[in-house]
PDB file of C-alpha atoms in Angstrom:
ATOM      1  CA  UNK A 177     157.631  61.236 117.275  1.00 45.00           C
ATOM      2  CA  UNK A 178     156.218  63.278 120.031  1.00 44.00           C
ATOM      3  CA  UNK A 179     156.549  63.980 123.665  1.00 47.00           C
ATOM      4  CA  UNK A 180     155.824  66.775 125.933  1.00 57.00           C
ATOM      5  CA  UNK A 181     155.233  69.637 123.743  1.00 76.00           C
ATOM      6  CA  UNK A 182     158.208  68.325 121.363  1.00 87.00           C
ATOM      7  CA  UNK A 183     158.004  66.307 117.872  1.00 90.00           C
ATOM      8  CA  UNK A 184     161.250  64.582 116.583  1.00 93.00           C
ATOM      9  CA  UNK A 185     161.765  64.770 112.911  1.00 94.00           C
ATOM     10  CA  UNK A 186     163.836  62.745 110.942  1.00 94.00           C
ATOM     11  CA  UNK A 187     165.010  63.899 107.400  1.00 94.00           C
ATOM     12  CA  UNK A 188     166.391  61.724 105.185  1.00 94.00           C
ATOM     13  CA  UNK A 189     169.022  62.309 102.113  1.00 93.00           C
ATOM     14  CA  UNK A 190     168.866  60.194  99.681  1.00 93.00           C
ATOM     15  CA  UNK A 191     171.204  61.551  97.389  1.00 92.00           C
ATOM     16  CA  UNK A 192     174.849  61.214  96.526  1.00 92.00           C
ATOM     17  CA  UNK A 193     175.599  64.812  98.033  1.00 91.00           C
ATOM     18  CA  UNK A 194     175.366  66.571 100.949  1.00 90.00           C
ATOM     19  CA  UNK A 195     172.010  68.380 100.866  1.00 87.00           C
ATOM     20  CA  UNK A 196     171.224  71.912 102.396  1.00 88.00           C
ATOM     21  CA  UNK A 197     167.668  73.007 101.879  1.00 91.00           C
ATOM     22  CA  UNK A 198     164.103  73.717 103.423  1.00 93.00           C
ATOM     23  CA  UNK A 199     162.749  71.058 105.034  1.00 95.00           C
ATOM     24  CA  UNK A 200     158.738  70.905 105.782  1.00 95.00           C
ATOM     25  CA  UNK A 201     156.721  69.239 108.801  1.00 95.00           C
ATOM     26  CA  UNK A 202     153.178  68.834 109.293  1.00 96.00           C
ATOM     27  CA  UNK A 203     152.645  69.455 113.290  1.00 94.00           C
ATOM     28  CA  UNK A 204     149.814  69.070 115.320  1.00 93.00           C
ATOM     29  CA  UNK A 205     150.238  71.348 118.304  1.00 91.00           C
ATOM     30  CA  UNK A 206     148.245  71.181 121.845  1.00 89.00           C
ATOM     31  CA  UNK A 207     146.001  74.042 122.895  1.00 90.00           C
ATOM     32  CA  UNK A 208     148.150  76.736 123.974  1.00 91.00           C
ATOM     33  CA  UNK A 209     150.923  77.102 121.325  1.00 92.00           C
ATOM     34  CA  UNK A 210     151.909  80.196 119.657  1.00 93.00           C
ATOM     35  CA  UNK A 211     154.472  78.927 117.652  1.00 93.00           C
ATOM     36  CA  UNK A 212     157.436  76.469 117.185  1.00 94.00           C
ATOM     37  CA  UNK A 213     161.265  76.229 117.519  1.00 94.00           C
ATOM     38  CA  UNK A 214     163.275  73.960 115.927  1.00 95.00           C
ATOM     39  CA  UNK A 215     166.330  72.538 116.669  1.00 95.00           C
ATOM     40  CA  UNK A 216     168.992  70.323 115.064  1.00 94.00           C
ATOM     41  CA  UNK A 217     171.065  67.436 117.265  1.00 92.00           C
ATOM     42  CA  UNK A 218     174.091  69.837 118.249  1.00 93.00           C
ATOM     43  CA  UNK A 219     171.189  71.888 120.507  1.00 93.00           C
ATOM     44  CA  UNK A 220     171.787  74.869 118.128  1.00 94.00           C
ATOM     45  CA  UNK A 221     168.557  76.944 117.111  1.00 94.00           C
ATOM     46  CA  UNK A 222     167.717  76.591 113.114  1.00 93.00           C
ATOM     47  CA  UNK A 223     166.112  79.236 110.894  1.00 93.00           C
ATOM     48  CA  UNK A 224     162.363  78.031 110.825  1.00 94.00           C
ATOM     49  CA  UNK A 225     158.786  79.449 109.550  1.00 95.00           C
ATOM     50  CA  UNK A 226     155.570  78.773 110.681  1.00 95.00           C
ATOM     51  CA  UNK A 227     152.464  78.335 108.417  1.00 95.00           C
ATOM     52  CA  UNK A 228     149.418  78.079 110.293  1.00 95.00           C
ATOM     53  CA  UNK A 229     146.745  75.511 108.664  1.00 95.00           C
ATOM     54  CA  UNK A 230     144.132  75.728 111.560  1.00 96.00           C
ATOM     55  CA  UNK A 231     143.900  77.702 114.793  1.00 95.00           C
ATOM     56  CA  UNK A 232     141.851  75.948 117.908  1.00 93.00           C
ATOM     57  CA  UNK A 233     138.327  78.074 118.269  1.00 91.00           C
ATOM     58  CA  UNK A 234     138.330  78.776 121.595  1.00 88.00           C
ATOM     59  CA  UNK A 235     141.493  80.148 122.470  1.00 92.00           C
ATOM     60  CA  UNK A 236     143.122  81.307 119.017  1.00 92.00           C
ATOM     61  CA  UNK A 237     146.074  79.023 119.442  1.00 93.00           C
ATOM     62  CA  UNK A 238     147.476  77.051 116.902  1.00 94.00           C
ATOM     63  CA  UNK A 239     146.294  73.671 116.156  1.00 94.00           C
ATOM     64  CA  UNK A 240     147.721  72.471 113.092  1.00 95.00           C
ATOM     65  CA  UNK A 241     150.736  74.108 111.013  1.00 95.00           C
ATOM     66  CA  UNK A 242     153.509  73.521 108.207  1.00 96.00           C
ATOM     67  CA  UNK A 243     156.740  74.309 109.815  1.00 96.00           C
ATOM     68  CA  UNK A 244     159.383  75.204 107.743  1.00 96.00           C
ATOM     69  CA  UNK A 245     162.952  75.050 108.748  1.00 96.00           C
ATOM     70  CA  UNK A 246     167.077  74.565 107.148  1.00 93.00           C
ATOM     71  CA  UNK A 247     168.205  70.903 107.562  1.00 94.00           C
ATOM     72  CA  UNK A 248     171.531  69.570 106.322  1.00 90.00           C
ATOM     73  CA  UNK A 249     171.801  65.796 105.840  1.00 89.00           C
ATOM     74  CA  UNK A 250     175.169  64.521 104.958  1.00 91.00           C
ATOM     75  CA  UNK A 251     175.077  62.042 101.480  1.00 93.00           C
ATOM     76  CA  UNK A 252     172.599  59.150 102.089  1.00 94.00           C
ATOM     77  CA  UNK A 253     172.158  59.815 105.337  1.00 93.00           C
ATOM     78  CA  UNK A 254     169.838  61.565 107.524  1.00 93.00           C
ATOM     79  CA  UNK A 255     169.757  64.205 110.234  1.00 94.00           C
ATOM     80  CA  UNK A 256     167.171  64.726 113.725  1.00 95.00           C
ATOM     81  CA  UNK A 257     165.381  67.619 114.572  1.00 96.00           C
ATOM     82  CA  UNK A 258     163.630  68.619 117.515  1.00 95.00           C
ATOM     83  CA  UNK A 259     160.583  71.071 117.084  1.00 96.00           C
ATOM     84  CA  UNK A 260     159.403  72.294 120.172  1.00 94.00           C
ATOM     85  CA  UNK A 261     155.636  73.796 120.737  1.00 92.00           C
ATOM     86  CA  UNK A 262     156.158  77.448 122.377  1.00 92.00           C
ATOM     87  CA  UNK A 263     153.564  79.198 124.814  1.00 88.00           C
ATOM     88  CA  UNK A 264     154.638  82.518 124.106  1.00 85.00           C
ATOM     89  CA  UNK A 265     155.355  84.610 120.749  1.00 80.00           C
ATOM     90  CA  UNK A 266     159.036  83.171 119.320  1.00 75.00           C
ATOM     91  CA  UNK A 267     161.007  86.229 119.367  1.00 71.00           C
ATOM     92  CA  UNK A 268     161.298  88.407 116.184  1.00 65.00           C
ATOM     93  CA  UNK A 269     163.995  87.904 113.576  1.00 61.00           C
ATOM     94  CA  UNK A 270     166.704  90.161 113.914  1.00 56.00           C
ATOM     95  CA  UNK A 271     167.357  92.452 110.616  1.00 54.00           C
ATOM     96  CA  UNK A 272     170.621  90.159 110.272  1.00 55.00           C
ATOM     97  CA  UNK A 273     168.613  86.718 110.195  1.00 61.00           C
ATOM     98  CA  UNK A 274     165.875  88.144 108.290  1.00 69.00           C
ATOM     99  CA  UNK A 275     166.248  85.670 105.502  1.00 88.00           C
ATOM    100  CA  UNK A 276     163.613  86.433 103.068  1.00 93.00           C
ATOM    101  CA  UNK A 277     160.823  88.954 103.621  1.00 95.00           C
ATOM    102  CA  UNK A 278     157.796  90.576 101.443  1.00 96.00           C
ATOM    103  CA  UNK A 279     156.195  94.016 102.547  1.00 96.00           C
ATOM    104  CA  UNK A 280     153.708  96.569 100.383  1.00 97.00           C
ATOM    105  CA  UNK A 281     155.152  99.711  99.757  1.00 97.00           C
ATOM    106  CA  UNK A 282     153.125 103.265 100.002  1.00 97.00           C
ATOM    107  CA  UNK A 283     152.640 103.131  96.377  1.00 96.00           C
ATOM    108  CA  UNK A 284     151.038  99.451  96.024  1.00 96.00           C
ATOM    109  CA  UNK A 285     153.773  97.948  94.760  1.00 97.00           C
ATOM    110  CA  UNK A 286     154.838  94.558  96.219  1.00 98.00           C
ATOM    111  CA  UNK A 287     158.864  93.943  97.309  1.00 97.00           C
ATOM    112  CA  UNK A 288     160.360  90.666  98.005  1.00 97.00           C
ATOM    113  CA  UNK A 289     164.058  90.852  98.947  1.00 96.00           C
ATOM    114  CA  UNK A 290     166.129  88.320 100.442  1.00 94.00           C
ATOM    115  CA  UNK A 291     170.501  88.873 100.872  1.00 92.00           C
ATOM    116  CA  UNK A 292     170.394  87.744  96.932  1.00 93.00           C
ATOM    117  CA  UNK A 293     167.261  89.592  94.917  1.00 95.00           C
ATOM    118  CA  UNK A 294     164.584  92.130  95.163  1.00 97.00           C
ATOM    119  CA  UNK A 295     161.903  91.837  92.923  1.00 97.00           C
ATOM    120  CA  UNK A 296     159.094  94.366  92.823  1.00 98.00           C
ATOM    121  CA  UNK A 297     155.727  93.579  91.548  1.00 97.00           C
ATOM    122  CA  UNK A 298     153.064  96.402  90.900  1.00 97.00           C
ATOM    123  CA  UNK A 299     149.467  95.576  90.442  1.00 97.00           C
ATOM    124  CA  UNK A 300     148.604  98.890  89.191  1.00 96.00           C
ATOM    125  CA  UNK A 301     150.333  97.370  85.885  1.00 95.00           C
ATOM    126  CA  UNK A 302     148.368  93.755  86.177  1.00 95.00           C
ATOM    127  CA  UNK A 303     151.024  92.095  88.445  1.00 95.00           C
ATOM    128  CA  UNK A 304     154.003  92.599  86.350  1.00 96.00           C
ATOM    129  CA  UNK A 305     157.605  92.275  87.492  1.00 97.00           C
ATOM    130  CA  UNK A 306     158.979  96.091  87.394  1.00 96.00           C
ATOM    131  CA  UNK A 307     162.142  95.089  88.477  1.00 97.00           C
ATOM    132  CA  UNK A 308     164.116  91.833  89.541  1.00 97.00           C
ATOM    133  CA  UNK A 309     167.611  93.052  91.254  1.00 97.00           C
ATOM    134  CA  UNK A 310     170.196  90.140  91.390  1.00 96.00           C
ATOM    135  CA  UNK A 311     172.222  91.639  94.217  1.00 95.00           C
ATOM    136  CA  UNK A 312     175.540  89.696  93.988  1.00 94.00           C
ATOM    137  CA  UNK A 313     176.025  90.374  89.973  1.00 95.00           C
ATOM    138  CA  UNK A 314     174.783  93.713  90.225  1.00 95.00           C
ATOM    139  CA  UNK A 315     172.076  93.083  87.096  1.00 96.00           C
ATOM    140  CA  UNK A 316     168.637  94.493  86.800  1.00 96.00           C
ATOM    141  CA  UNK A 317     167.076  91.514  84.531  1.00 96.00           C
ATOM    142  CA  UNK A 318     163.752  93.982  83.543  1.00 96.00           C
ATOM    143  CA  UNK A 319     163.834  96.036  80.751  1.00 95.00           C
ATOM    144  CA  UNK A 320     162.463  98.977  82.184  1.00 90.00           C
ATOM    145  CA  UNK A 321     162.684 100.324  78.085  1.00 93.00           C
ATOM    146  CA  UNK A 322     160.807  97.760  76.579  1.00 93.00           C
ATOM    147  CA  UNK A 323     157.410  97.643  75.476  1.00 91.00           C
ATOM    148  CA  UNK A 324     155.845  94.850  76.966  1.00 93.00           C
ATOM    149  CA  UNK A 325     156.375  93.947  80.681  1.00 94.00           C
ATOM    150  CA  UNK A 326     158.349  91.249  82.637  1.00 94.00           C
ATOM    151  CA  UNK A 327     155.539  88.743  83.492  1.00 90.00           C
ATOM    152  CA  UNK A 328     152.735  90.238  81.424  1.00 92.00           C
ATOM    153  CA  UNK A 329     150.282  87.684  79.506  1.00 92.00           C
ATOM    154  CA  UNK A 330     149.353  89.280  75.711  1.00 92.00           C
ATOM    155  CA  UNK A 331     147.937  87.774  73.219  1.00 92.00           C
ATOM    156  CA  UNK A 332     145.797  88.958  70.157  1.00 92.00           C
ATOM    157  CA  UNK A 333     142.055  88.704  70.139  1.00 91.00           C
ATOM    158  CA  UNK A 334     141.045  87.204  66.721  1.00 91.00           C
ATOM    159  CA  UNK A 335     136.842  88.196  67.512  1.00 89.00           C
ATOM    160  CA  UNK A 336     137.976  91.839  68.750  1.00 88.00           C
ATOM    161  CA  UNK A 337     140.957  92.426  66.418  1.00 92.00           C
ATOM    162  CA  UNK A 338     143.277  93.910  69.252  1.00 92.00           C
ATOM    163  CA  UNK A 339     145.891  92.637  71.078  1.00 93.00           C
ATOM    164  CA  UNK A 340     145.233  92.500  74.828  1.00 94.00           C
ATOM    165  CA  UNK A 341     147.303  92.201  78.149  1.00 94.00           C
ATOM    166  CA  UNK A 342     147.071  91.228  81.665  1.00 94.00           C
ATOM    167  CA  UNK A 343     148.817  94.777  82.054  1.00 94.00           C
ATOM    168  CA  UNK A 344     145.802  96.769  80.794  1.00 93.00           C
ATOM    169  CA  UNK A 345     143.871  96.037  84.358  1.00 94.00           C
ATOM    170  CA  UNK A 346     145.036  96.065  88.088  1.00 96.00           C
ATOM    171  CA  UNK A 347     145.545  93.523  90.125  1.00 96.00           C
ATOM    172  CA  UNK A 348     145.226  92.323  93.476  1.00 97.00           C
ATOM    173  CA  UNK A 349     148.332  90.953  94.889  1.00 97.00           C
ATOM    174  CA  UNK A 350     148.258  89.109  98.341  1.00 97.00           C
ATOM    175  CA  UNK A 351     151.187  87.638 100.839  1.00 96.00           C
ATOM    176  CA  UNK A 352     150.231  84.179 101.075  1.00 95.00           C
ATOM    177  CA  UNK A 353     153.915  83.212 103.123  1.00 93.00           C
ATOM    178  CA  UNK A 354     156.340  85.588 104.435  1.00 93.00           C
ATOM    179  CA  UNK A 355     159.341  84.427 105.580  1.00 89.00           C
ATOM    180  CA  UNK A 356     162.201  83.832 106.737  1.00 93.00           C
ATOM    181  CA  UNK A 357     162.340  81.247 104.971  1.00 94.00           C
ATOM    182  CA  UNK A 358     159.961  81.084 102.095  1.00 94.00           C
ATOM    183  CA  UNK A 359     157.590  84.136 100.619  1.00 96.00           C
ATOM    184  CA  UNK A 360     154.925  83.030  98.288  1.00 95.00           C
ATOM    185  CA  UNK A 361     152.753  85.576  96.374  1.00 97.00           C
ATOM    186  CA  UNK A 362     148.802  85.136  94.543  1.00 97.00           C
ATOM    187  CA  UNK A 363     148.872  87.168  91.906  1.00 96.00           C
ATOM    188  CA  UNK A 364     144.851  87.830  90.677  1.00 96.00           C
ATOM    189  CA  UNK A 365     144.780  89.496  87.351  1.00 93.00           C
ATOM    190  CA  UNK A 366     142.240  89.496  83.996  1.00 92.00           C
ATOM    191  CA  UNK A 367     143.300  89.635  80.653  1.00 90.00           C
ATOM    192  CA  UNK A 368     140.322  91.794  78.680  1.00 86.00           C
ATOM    193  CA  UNK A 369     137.013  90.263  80.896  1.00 84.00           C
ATOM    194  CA  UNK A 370     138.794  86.890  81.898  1.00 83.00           C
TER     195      UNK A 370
END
């Protein structure tokens, strides 16, 4: 439902449980908006992300976008949410609230840390996983001693008589989402010419 610059969103649980996860809306916005706020029954702010779709031509504003935001919904039951069209930039995230965030380092190498994990992903060495940090149980789950990488693809060429690896060529690693909520990576590698 929509009025003035606002769209009501319902989300439903239809589980036994109480649910706490990302919920995702598909908003068309009128010319002017710059980005979205959403906001649960109580009036309180929720942690959201915008993913813009498609932008209006004229005036670089958004016209259609994914928002992404935390909704609870007690056991099969539901829970309303107000997302509101903004004119104006929505504020940055403080450091605190930063949820989940990807950045390229100096080096190429891709981090993506959140309060729980930071994994690093280097496409000097085909997009492998270097290291995946689980924060809480203090654990570095990579190898750094093995052979063969965290995330490589190998296998052995039968007409070249070789084995060959997604790590034996760079690749290009983009930031499709990043955050607060979500961070999605495209990982574009070859293994030998494919």
């Amino acid at each position: 439902h929509t009025h003035k610059g606002s769209t009501w969103v319902r989300v439903f649980n239809t589980t036994g449980y109480s649910r706490d996860a990302i919920a995702e809306a598909r908003i068309n916005a009128d010319v002017g908006t710059k980005g979205f706020r959403v906001v649960d029954r109580r009036g309180r702010v929720v942690p959201s992300q915008t993913i813009v779709d498609r932008r209006h031509h004229f005036d670089d504003s958004i016209n259609v976008a994914r928002v992404l935001f935390r909704a609870d919904a007690e056991p099969m039951g539901y829970d309303t949410y107000r997302v509101e069209s903004l004119t104006a930039e929505p504020a940055a995230t403080s450091k605190k609230e930063r949820g989940v965030l990807a950045r390229t380092r100096k080096d190429g190498t891709v981090v993506v840390e959140s309060d729980l994990y930071r994994i690093v992903v280097d496409p000097a060495r085909g997009g492998a996983v270097t290291s995946l940090d689980a924060k809480e149980l203090h654990k570095e789950f990579v190898d750094r001693t093995s052979p063969r990488l965290f995330n490589e693809c190998r296998g052995y060429a039968m007409t070249q008589k070789k084995w060959i690896s997604t790590a034996d060529a760079p690749a290009e690693v983009r930031i499709l989402e990043n955050g607060p909520l979500r961070v999605a990576l495209a990982i574009f590698g070859k293994i030998e010419r494919h």
